[in-house]
């Protein structure tokens, strides 16, 4: 049975269709991320699932029970859902332990209630802060307490809205790592909103990419990254190089040789999308045979774990090609050096020009 199921959920704000027939299921124990640009409707979907936004069309089921449809509309506290929303900050007048114990209504003020709160605090490494006040904690610590508060009543479903957005990048990595472990340990199903593709890939078992109110592709992170079915999805996951071309005999000619254009009409104008890491560069040794394709280095920069190399490729049908390549570790050829370029076709995608917006 699905922990959460949305059936053809739509939502309007005045004349704006913010959510357009979204259907989605989150299985028990699974983390699903809603990923998309600002304004595409992610938060609205989450708020509808939580009961914070009144359902207008469609149906919401939690653990097989209808919680919202044309007639039913269970309030958030009756849905058995753990919420970590940006606007659901900690209660400033309660200490950390009481914040976490707050949702444990069944156990009242019994020792069991405190023990459970203390237990969940330990899971998020905040046991030593039980007597502290929210204002004494850093952003990352507050976020962990908010997660503990959401998990304390053992919800079968947790909804997270951009839970790491207020944290600086190093802290964010740490907190999201811990959050993933705690969520997986708890066995709760999770639906999380983010606009950051790397974060979605880090957290998610499956990702639903949204655009203009619709889910445009849903799948495992590797599926979306390696088999995007639109230019939008392909370019949402990384910066991407684009080359224009025309289909001839089932493939497109590029400076790196032919790239298959399966299922596209002969003569169709296409965009060839190449991930920067699909361009594999190597130095050309003195006296080595001329490589099949080569490029001139405009600049090379070490970015930490990878190097970014700006390349200029020879004129191709009037196109001036400025491409970006990303190589693992330190690969820093000098300016104006000619390097050999090999294309990894598994990270190269061809789409009709008409679909490139
Ligand atoms: P962000 O990442 O910026 O939060 P989002 O993908 O979560 O974006 P939503 O917050 O769901 O998007 O908003 C979807 C659309 O609905 C946006 O155009 C937004 O301006 C609009 N919208 C959201 N809430 C309201 C509201 N209460 N009243 C009117 N319009 C709204």
Tab-separated table of C-alpha atoms and ligand atoms in Angstrom:
chain	number	residue	atom	x	y	z
A	1	UNK	CA	0.000	0.000	0.000
A	2	UNK	CA	1.326	3.454	-0.876
A	3	UNK	CA	2.248	5.725	2.039
A	4	UNK	CA	1.015	8.672	-0.040
A	5	UNK	CA	-0.932	8.763	-3.243
A	6	UNK	CA	-1.971	11.834	-5.167
A	7	UNK	CA	-4.543	11.237	-7.910
A	8	UNK	CA	-4.863	13.934	-10.574
A	9	UNK	CA	-4.462	16.790	-8.131
A	10	UNK	CA	-4.963	20.267	-9.625
A	11	UNK	CA	-4.902	23.644	-7.939
A	12	UNK	CA	-5.624	27.198	-9.027
A	13	UNK	CA	-4.691	30.507	-7.462
A	14	UNK	CA	-7.131	32.864	-9.231
A	15	UNK	CA	-6.341	32.553	-12.922
A	16	UNK	CA	-3.081	30.682	-12.352
A	17	UNK	CA	-3.072	26.887	-12.700
A	18	UNK	CA	-0.319	26.215	-10.142
A	19	UNK	CA	-0.743	22.417	-10.061
A	20	UNK	CA	-1.963	20.605	-13.144
A	21	UNK	CA	-3.194	17.000	-12.780
A	22	UNK	CA	-0.347	15.733	-10.633
A	23	UNK	CA	-0.429	12.003	-9.879
A	24	UNK	CA	2.266	10.547	-7.684
A	25	UNK	CA	2.817	7.710	-5.224
A	26	UNK	CA	5.377	7.420	-2.423
A	27	UNK	CA	6.014	3.868	-1.244
A	28	UNK	CA	6.695	2.968	2.404
A	29	UNK	CA	10.303	3.730	3.349
A	30	UNK	CA	10.934	5.577	0.103
A	31	UNK	CA	12.270	9.125	-0.342
A	32	UNK	CA	10.719	10.937	-3.305
A	33	UNK	CA	11.836	14.452	-4.233
A	34	UNK	CA	9.742	17.006	-6.072
A	35	UNK	CA	12.305	18.912	-8.100
A	36	UNK	CA	11.776	21.943	-10.290
A	37	UNK	CA	12.409	25.644	-10.773
A	38	UNK	CA	10.920	28.315	-8.559
A	39	UNK	CA	7.178	28.700	-9.041
A	40	UNK	CA	6.535	25.316	-10.706
A	41	UNK	CA	4.095	24.226	-7.971
A	42	UNK	CA	6.217	21.961	-5.730
A	43	UNK	CA	5.307	23.606	-2.428
A	44	UNK	CA	1.646	23.730	-3.351
A	45	UNK	CA	1.646	19.955	-3.962
A	46	UNK	CA	3.266	19.391	-0.576
A	47	UNK	CA	0.855	21.739	1.199
A	48	UNK	CA	-2.093	19.930	-0.380
A	49	UNK	CA	-0.689	16.570	0.786
A	50	UNK	CA	-0.234	17.998	4.295
A	51	UNK	CA	-3.727	19.508	4.402
A	52	UNK	CA	-2.381	23.058	4.702
A	53	UNK	CA	-3.947	23.949	1.363
A	54	UNK	CA	-7.542	22.954	0.662
A	55	UNK	CA	-7.833	20.411	-2.134
A	56	UNK	CA	-9.656	21.752	-5.201
A	57	UNK	CA	-9.510	18.804	-7.587
A	58	UNK	CA	-8.289	15.212	-7.394
A	59	UNK	CA	-7.739	12.973	-4.397
A	60	UNK	CA	-5.134	12.490	-1.653
A	61	UNK	CA	-4.667	9.128	0.083
A	62	UNK	CA	-2.376	8.461	3.030
A	63	UNK	CA	-1.683	4.805	3.851
A	64	UNK	CA	-4.658	3.818	1.735
A	65	UNK	CA	-7.104	6.157	3.485
A	66	UNK	CA	-8.649	9.038	1.575
A	67	UNK	CA	-7.721	12.212	3.489
A	68	UNK	CA	-8.962	14.677	0.878
A	69	UNK	CA	-11.362	14.484	-2.057
A	70	UNK	CA	-14.488	16.387	-3.098
A	71	UNK	CA	-16.122	15.757	0.292
A	72	UNK	CA	-13.472	14.674	2.811
A	73	UNK	CA	-10.833	17.129	4.039
A	74	UNK	CA	-8.916	15.926	7.103
A	75	UNK	CA	-7.028	18.700	8.933
A	76	UNK	CA	-3.201	18.399	9.046
A	77	UNK	CA	-3.100	17.058	12.618
A	78	UNK	CA	-5.438	14.189	11.692
A	79	UNK	CA	-3.333	13.000	8.746
A	80	UNK	CA	-0.572	11.343	10.792
A	81	UNK	CA	2.096	13.184	8.845
A	82	UNK	CA	5.413	14.636	10.061
A	83	UNK	CA	6.034	18.112	8.691
A	84	UNK	CA	9.269	20.032	8.315
A	85	UNK	CA	8.270	23.229	6.584
A	86	UNK	CA	10.172	26.485	6.445
A	87	UNK	CA	7.258	28.245	8.129
A	88	UNK	CA	6.882	25.529	10.774
A	89	UNK	CA	9.718	26.864	12.944
A	90	UNK	CA	10.390	25.580	16.462
A	91	UNK	CA	8.232	26.984	19.262
A	92	UNK	CA	10.416	29.692	20.864
A	93	UNK	CA	8.769	29.345	24.294
A	94	UNK	CA	9.453	25.600	24.592
A	95	UNK	CA	12.840	24.042	25.208
A	96	UNK	CA	14.242	21.487	22.761
A	97	UNK	CA	12.826	18.451	24.568
A	98	UNK	CA	9.357	19.973	24.866
A	99	UNK	CA	9.432	21.012	21.216
A	100	UNK	CA	10.051	17.394	20.253
A	101	UNK	CA	7.516	16.047	22.775
A	102	UNK	CA	4.872	18.516	21.599
A	103	UNK	CA	3.350	16.246	18.957
A	104	UNK	CA	3.178	13.225	21.275
A	105	UNK	CA	-0.340	14.009	22.383
A	106	UNK	CA	-1.376	10.461	23.234
A	107	UNK	CA	1.220	10.016	25.946
A	108	UNK	CA	0.475	13.343	27.714
A	109	UNK	CA	3.124	14.270	30.252
A	110	UNK	CA	4.179	10.743	31.041
A	111	UNK	CA	7.787	9.636	31.351
A	112	UNK	CA	7.240	7.596	28.178
A	113	UNK	CA	6.601	10.792	26.258
A	114	UNK	CA	9.845	12.382	27.477
A	115	UNK	CA	11.731	9.159	26.865
A	116	UNK	CA	10.498	8.994	23.279
A	117	UNK	CA	11.464	12.652	22.715
A	118	UNK	CA	14.911	12.017	24.208
A	119	UNK	CA	15.289	8.967	21.970
A	120	UNK	CA	14.556	10.838	18.753
A	121	UNK	CA	16.834	13.671	19.845
A	122	UNK	CA	19.609	11.103	20.207
A	123	UNK	CA	18.934	9.881	16.664
A	124	UNK	CA	19.637	13.358	15.321
A	125	UNK	CA	22.637	13.809	17.665
A	126	UNK	CA	20.929	16.486	19.740
A	127	UNK	CA	20.429	14.618	23.043
A	128	UNK	CA	22.819	16.946	24.872
A	129	UNK	CA	20.731	19.967	23.894
A	130	UNK	CA	17.429	18.761	25.360
A	131	UNK	CA	17.267	21.569	27.940
A	132	UNK	CA	18.376	24.333	25.537
A	133	UNK	CA	16.133	26.953	23.989
A	134	UNK	CA	15.660	27.218	20.212
A	135	UNK	CA	17.385	30.633	20.057
A	136	UNK	CA	20.540	29.072	21.548
A	137	UNK	CA	20.904	26.676	18.596
A	138	UNK	CA	22.569	27.128	15.212
A	139	UNK	CA	20.468	26.829	12.043
A	140	UNK	CA	21.639	23.258	11.468
A	141	UNK	CA	20.813	22.248	15.026
A	142	UNK	CA	17.363	23.816	14.796
A	143	UNK	CA	16.765	21.907	11.593
A	144	UNK	CA	17.718	18.629	13.275
A	145	UNK	CA	15.359	19.360	16.171
A	146	UNK	CA	12.593	20.138	13.669
A	147	UNK	CA	13.241	16.755	12.061
A	148	UNK	CA	13.157	15.040	15.466
A	149	UNK	CA	9.863	16.785	16.243
A	150	UNK	CA	8.405	15.566	12.954
A	151	UNK	CA	9.572	11.982	13.531
A	152	UNK	CA	8.690	11.685	17.233
A	153	UNK	CA	5.084	10.478	16.727
A	154	UNK	CA	6.417	7.797	14.306
A	155	UNK	CA	4.557	9.101	11.267
A	156	UNK	CA	4.329	6.822	8.268
A	157	UNK	CA	4.808	9.847	6.028
A	158	UNK	CA	7.150	12.827	6.371
A	159	UNK	CA	6.824	15.966	4.231
A	160	UNK	CA	9.863	18.229	3.928
A	161	UNK	CA	9.867	21.605	2.188
A	162	UNK	CA	13.358	22.828	1.257
A	163	UNK	CA	14.568	21.691	4.697
A	164	UNK	CA	18.206	22.616	4.105
A	165	UNK	CA	17.822	25.900	2.248
A	166	UNK	CA	18.682	28.106	5.230
A	167	UNK	CA	22.009	26.349	5.867
A	168	UNK	CA	25.406	27.225	4.431
A	169	UNK	CA	26.872	24.682	2.046
A	170	UNK	CA	29.208	22.710	4.346
A	171	UNK	CA	26.598	22.438	7.081
A	172	UNK	CA	23.966	21.569	4.502
A	173	UNK	CA	25.936	18.529	3.342
A	174	UNK	CA	26.257	17.342	6.925
A	175	UNK	CA	22.632	17.886	7.907
A	176	UNK	CA	21.223	16.308	4.775
A	177	UNK	CA	23.446	13.273	5.174
A	178	UNK	CA	22.213	12.835	8.718
A	179	UNK	CA	18.614	13.508	7.702
A	180	UNK	CA	18.782	10.779	5.068
A	181	UNK	CA	20.129	8.271	7.593
A	182	UNK	CA	17.506	9.171	10.185
A	183	UNK	CA	14.671	9.012	7.654
A	184	UNK	CA	15.834	5.648	6.339
A	185	UNK	CA	16.188	4.302	9.869
A	186	UNK	CA	12.720	5.493	10.799
A	187	UNK	CA	11.187	3.629	7.863
A	188	UNK	CA	8.905	6.599	7.133
A	189	UNK	CA	8.035	7.457	3.554
A	190	UNK	CA	9.232	10.935	2.600
A	191	UNK	CA	8.151	13.511	0.065
A	192	UNK	CA	10.625	16.374	-0.101
A	193	UNK	CA	10.622	19.595	-2.094
A	194	UNK	CA	13.823	21.030	-3.493
A	195	UNK	CA	14.934	23.156	-6.434
A	196	UNK	CA	18.489	21.791	-6.195
A	197	UNK	CA	19.109	18.841	-8.520
A	198	UNK	CA	22.193	17.667	-6.651
A	199	UNK	CA	20.272	17.661	-3.389
A	200	UNK	CA	17.465	15.672	-5.022
A	201	UNK	CA	19.975	13.138	-6.338
A	202	UNK	CA	21.563	12.887	-2.901
A	203	UNK	CA	18.303	12.327	-1.038
A	204	UNK	CA	15.924	10.629	-3.419
A	205	UNK	CA	15.117	7.058	-4.335
A	206	UNK	CA	12.942	8.605	-7.039
A	207	UNK	CA	12.612	12.147	-8.342
A	208	UNK	CA	9.550	13.799	-9.865
A	209	UNK	CA	10.643	16.709	-12.041
A	210	UNK	CA	7.998	19.436	-12.193
A	211	UNK	CA	7.511	22.196	-14.702
A	212	UNK	CA	4.640	24.675	-14.834
A	213	UNK	CA	2.464	22.660	-12.482
A	214	UNK	CA	3.024	19.280	-14.138
A	215	UNK	CA	5.229	16.296	-13.388
A	216	UNK	CA	7.231	16.027	-16.610
A	217	UNK	CA	9.403	13.029	-15.704
A	218	UNK	CA	9.457	10.632	-12.778
A	219	UNK	CA	12.125	8.043	-12.115
A	220	UNK	CA	15.255	7.010	-10.283
A	221	UNK	CA	17.995	9.670	-10.215
A	222	UNK	CA	20.200	7.669	-12.609
A	223	UNK	CA	17.302	7.286	-15.032
A	224	UNK	CA	16.623	11.007	-15.087
A	225	UNK	CA	20.287	11.894	-15.398
A	226	UNK	CA	21.168	9.300	-18.024
A	227	UNK	CA	17.875	9.080	-19.929
A	228	UNK	CA	16.198	12.480	-19.745
A	229	UNK	CA	13.192	12.595	-22.030
A	230	UNK	CA	13.248	16.349	-22.641
A	231	UNK	CA	15.698	19.208	-22.992
A	232	UNK	CA	14.212	20.672	-19.837
A	233	UNK	CA	15.064	17.618	-17.712
A	234	UNK	CA	18.474	17.116	-19.364
A	235	UNK	CA	19.499	20.687	-18.643
A	236	UNK	CA	18.001	20.835	-15.150
A	237	UNK	CA	20.527	18.332	-13.806
A	238	UNK	CA	23.698	20.046	-14.992
A	239	UNK	CA	25.065	22.741	-17.165
A	240	UNK	CA	24.952	21.320	-20.693
A	241	UNK	CA	26.615	22.015	-24.070
A	242	UNK	CA	24.330	22.436	-27.084
A	243	UNK	CA	25.178	21.895	-30.735
A	244	UNK	CA	22.704	22.295	-33.582
A	245	UNK	CA	22.538	19.687	-36.294
A	246	UNK	CA	20.428	17.922	-38.897
A	247	UNK	CA	19.463	14.233	-38.983
A	248	UNK	CA	21.021	12.389	-41.925
A	249	UNK	CA	20.676	8.615	-42.281
A	250	UNK	CA	19.621	8.214	-38.663
A	251	UNK	CA	22.405	10.229	-37.072
A	252	UNK	CA	23.677	13.771	-36.555
A	253	UNK	CA	27.100	14.871	-37.614
A	254	UNK	CA	29.072	16.578	-34.813
A	255	UNK	CA	32.725	17.588	-34.487
A	256	UNK	CA	33.110	14.363	-32.484
A	257	UNK	CA	31.691	12.127	-35.182
A	258	UNK	CA	28.181	10.822	-35.748
A	259	UNK	CA	25.696	10.684	-32.871
A	260	UNK	CA	22.662	8.402	-33.228
A	261	UNK	CA	19.325	10.192	-33.587
A	262	UNK	CA	16.988	7.273	-33.028
A	263	UNK	CA	13.374	7.837	-33.925
A	264	UNK	CA	13.927	11.289	-35.432
A	265	UNK	CA	12.862	12.136	-38.986
A	266	UNK	CA	15.377	12.430	-41.784
A	267	UNK	CA	16.237	16.107	-42.288
A	268	UNK	CA	14.907	17.146	-38.859
A	269	UNK	CA	16.725	20.009	-37.178
A	270	UNK	CA	17.967	18.872	-33.807
A	271	UNK	CA	19.845	19.997	-30.735
A	272	UNK	CA	22.622	17.728	-29.532
A	273	UNK	CA	23.040	18.099	-25.764
A	274	UNK	CA	26.380	17.074	-24.304
A	275	UNK	CA	27.098	16.951	-20.584
A	276	UNK	CA	30.443	18.580	-19.745
A	277	UNK	CA	31.708	15.288	-18.302
A	278	UNK	CA	30.897	13.541	-21.593
A	279	UNK	CA	33.819	15.376	-23.208
A	280	UNK	CA	36.849	13.291	-22.281
A	281	UNK	CA	40.041	15.213	-22.862
A	282	UNK	CA	43.600	13.970	-23.173
A	283	UNK	CA	46.924	15.618	-23.902
A	284	UNK	CA	48.394	15.027	-27.363
A	285	UNK	CA	51.904	13.598	-27.070
A	286	UNK	CA	54.616	14.816	-29.463
A	287	UNK	CA	54.672	12.649	-32.580
A	288	UNK	CA	51.351	10.961	-31.715
A	289	UNK	CA	48.897	10.432	-34.608
A	290	UNK	CA	46.321	13.177	-35.059
A	291	UNK	CA	43.263	12.484	-32.886
A	292	UNK	CA	39.843	12.058	-34.474
A	293	UNK	CA	38.715	15.286	-32.851
A	294	UNK	CA	40.651	18.008	-31.112
A	295	UNK	CA	39.936	21.370	-29.503
A	296	UNK	CA	41.829	24.456	-28.419
A	297	UNK	CA	41.867	25.286	-24.714
A	298	UNK	CA	40.568	28.764	-23.908
A	299	UNK	CA	40.943	28.430	-20.133
A	300	UNK	CA	41.124	25.746	-17.460
A	301	UNK	CA	40.137	26.084	-13.811
A	302	UNK	CA	40.352	23.744	-10.867
A	303	UNK	CA	36.962	23.720	-9.078
A	304	UNK	CA	37.937	21.278	-6.321
A	305	UNK	CA	36.954	17.724	-7.152
A	306	UNK	CA	36.778	18.511	-10.871
A	307	UNK	CA	38.425	20.792	-13.411
A	308	UNK	CA	36.421	22.914	-15.833
A	309	UNK	CA	37.984	23.396	-19.246
A	310	UNK	CA	36.687	25.986	-21.742
A	311	UNK	CA	37.206	24.731	-25.290
A	312	UNK	CA	36.972	26.183	-28.749
A	313	UNK	CA	36.175	23.736	-31.553
A	314	UNK	CA	36.834	24.447	-35.240
A	315	UNK	CA	34.067	26.102	-37.183
A	316	UNK	CA	31.240	23.700	-37.892
A	317	UNK	CA	28.683	24.754	-40.498
A	318	UNK	CA	29.128	28.371	-39.488
A	319	UNK	CA	28.757	27.551	-35.785
A	320	UNK	CA	31.378	28.858	-33.453
A	321	UNK	CA	31.590	26.234	-30.739
A	322	UNK	CA	32.504	27.193	-27.228
A	323	UNK	CA	32.182	24.073	-25.096
A	324	UNK	CA	32.702	23.258	-21.452
A	325	UNK	CA	34.379	20.013	-20.397
A	326	UNK	CA	34.578	18.720	-16.851
A	327	UNK	CA	37.351	16.312	-15.927
A	328	UNK	CA	37.765	14.553	-12.586
A	329	UNK	CA	40.532	15.868	-10.300
A	330	UNK	CA	43.222	18.208	-11.606
A	331	UNK	CA	43.345	18.434	-15.386
A	332	UNK	CA	44.714	21.834	-16.285
A	333	UNK	CA	46.059	22.115	-19.817
A	334	UNK	CA	47.610	25.470	-20.691
A	335	UNK	CA	45.804	28.181	-22.625
A	336	UNK	CA	45.907	27.590	-26.415
A	337	UNK	CA	46.999	23.961	-25.991
A	338	UNK	CA	45.365	21.546	-28.429
A	339	UNK	CA	43.808	18.566	-26.638
A	340	UNK	CA	42.216	15.378	-27.965
A	341	UNK	CA	38.468	15.105	-27.320
A	342	UNK	CA	36.564	11.874	-27.051
A	343	UNK	CA	32.782	11.889	-26.688
A	344	UNK	CA	30.918	9.645	-24.253
A	345	UNK	CA	27.730	9.077	-26.216
A	346	UNK	CA	25.861	7.768	-23.150
A	347	UNK	CA	25.835	11.321	-21.834
A	348	UNK	CA	24.827	12.877	-25.122
A	349	UNK	CA	21.177	13.443	-25.988
A	350	UNK	CA	19.456	14.446	-29.210
A	351	UNK	CA	16.121	16.313	-29.258
A	352	UNK	CA	14.121	17.973	-32.043
A	353	UNK	CA	14.763	21.717	-32.154
A	354	UNK	CA	11.050	22.374	-31.610
A	355	UNK	CA	11.357	20.846	-28.128
A	356	UNK	CA	14.403	22.751	-26.993
A	357	UNK	CA	12.667	25.398	-24.917
B	1	LIG	P1	9.416	27.954	-4.868
B	1	LIG	O1	10.528	26.953	-5.015
B	1	LIG	O2	9.790	29.324	-5.323
B	1	LIG	O3	8.730	27.921	-3.531
B	1	LIG	P2	7.368	26.235	-5.951
B	1	LIG	O4	7.725	25.374	-7.087
B	1	LIG	O5	7.301	25.619	-4.608
B	1	LIG	O6	8.300	27.505	-5.941
B	1	LIG	P3	4.707	27.152	-5.409
B	1	LIG	O7	5.105	27.869	-4.170
B	1	LIG	O8	3.930	25.904	-5.278
B	1	LIG	O9	5.974	26.877	-6.336
B	1	LIG	O10	3.896	28.188	-6.301
B	1	LIG	C1	3.352	27.825	-7.580
B	1	LIG	C2	2.729	29.058	-8.204
B	1	LIG	O11	1.605	29.459	-7.443
B	1	LIG	C3	3.652	30.268	-8.227
B	1	LIG	O12	3.452	30.972	-9.419
B	1	LIG	C4	3.219	31.086	-7.024
B	1	LIG	O13	3.462	32.454	-7.239
B	1	LIG	C5	1.744	30.773	-6.950
B	1	LIG	N1	1.225	30.794	-5.575
B	1	LIG	C6	1.655	30.033	-4.548
B	1	LIG	N2	0.959	30.275	-3.432
B	1	LIG	C7	0.068	31.245	-3.743
B	1	LIG	C8	-0.973	31.923	-3.028
B	1	LIG	N3	-1.206	31.651	-1.737
B	1	LIG	N4	-1.671	32.847	-3.676
B	1	LIG	C9	-1.452	33.114	-4.995
B	1	LIG	N5	-0.517	32.507	-5.740
B	1	LIG	C10	0.235	31.572	-5.126
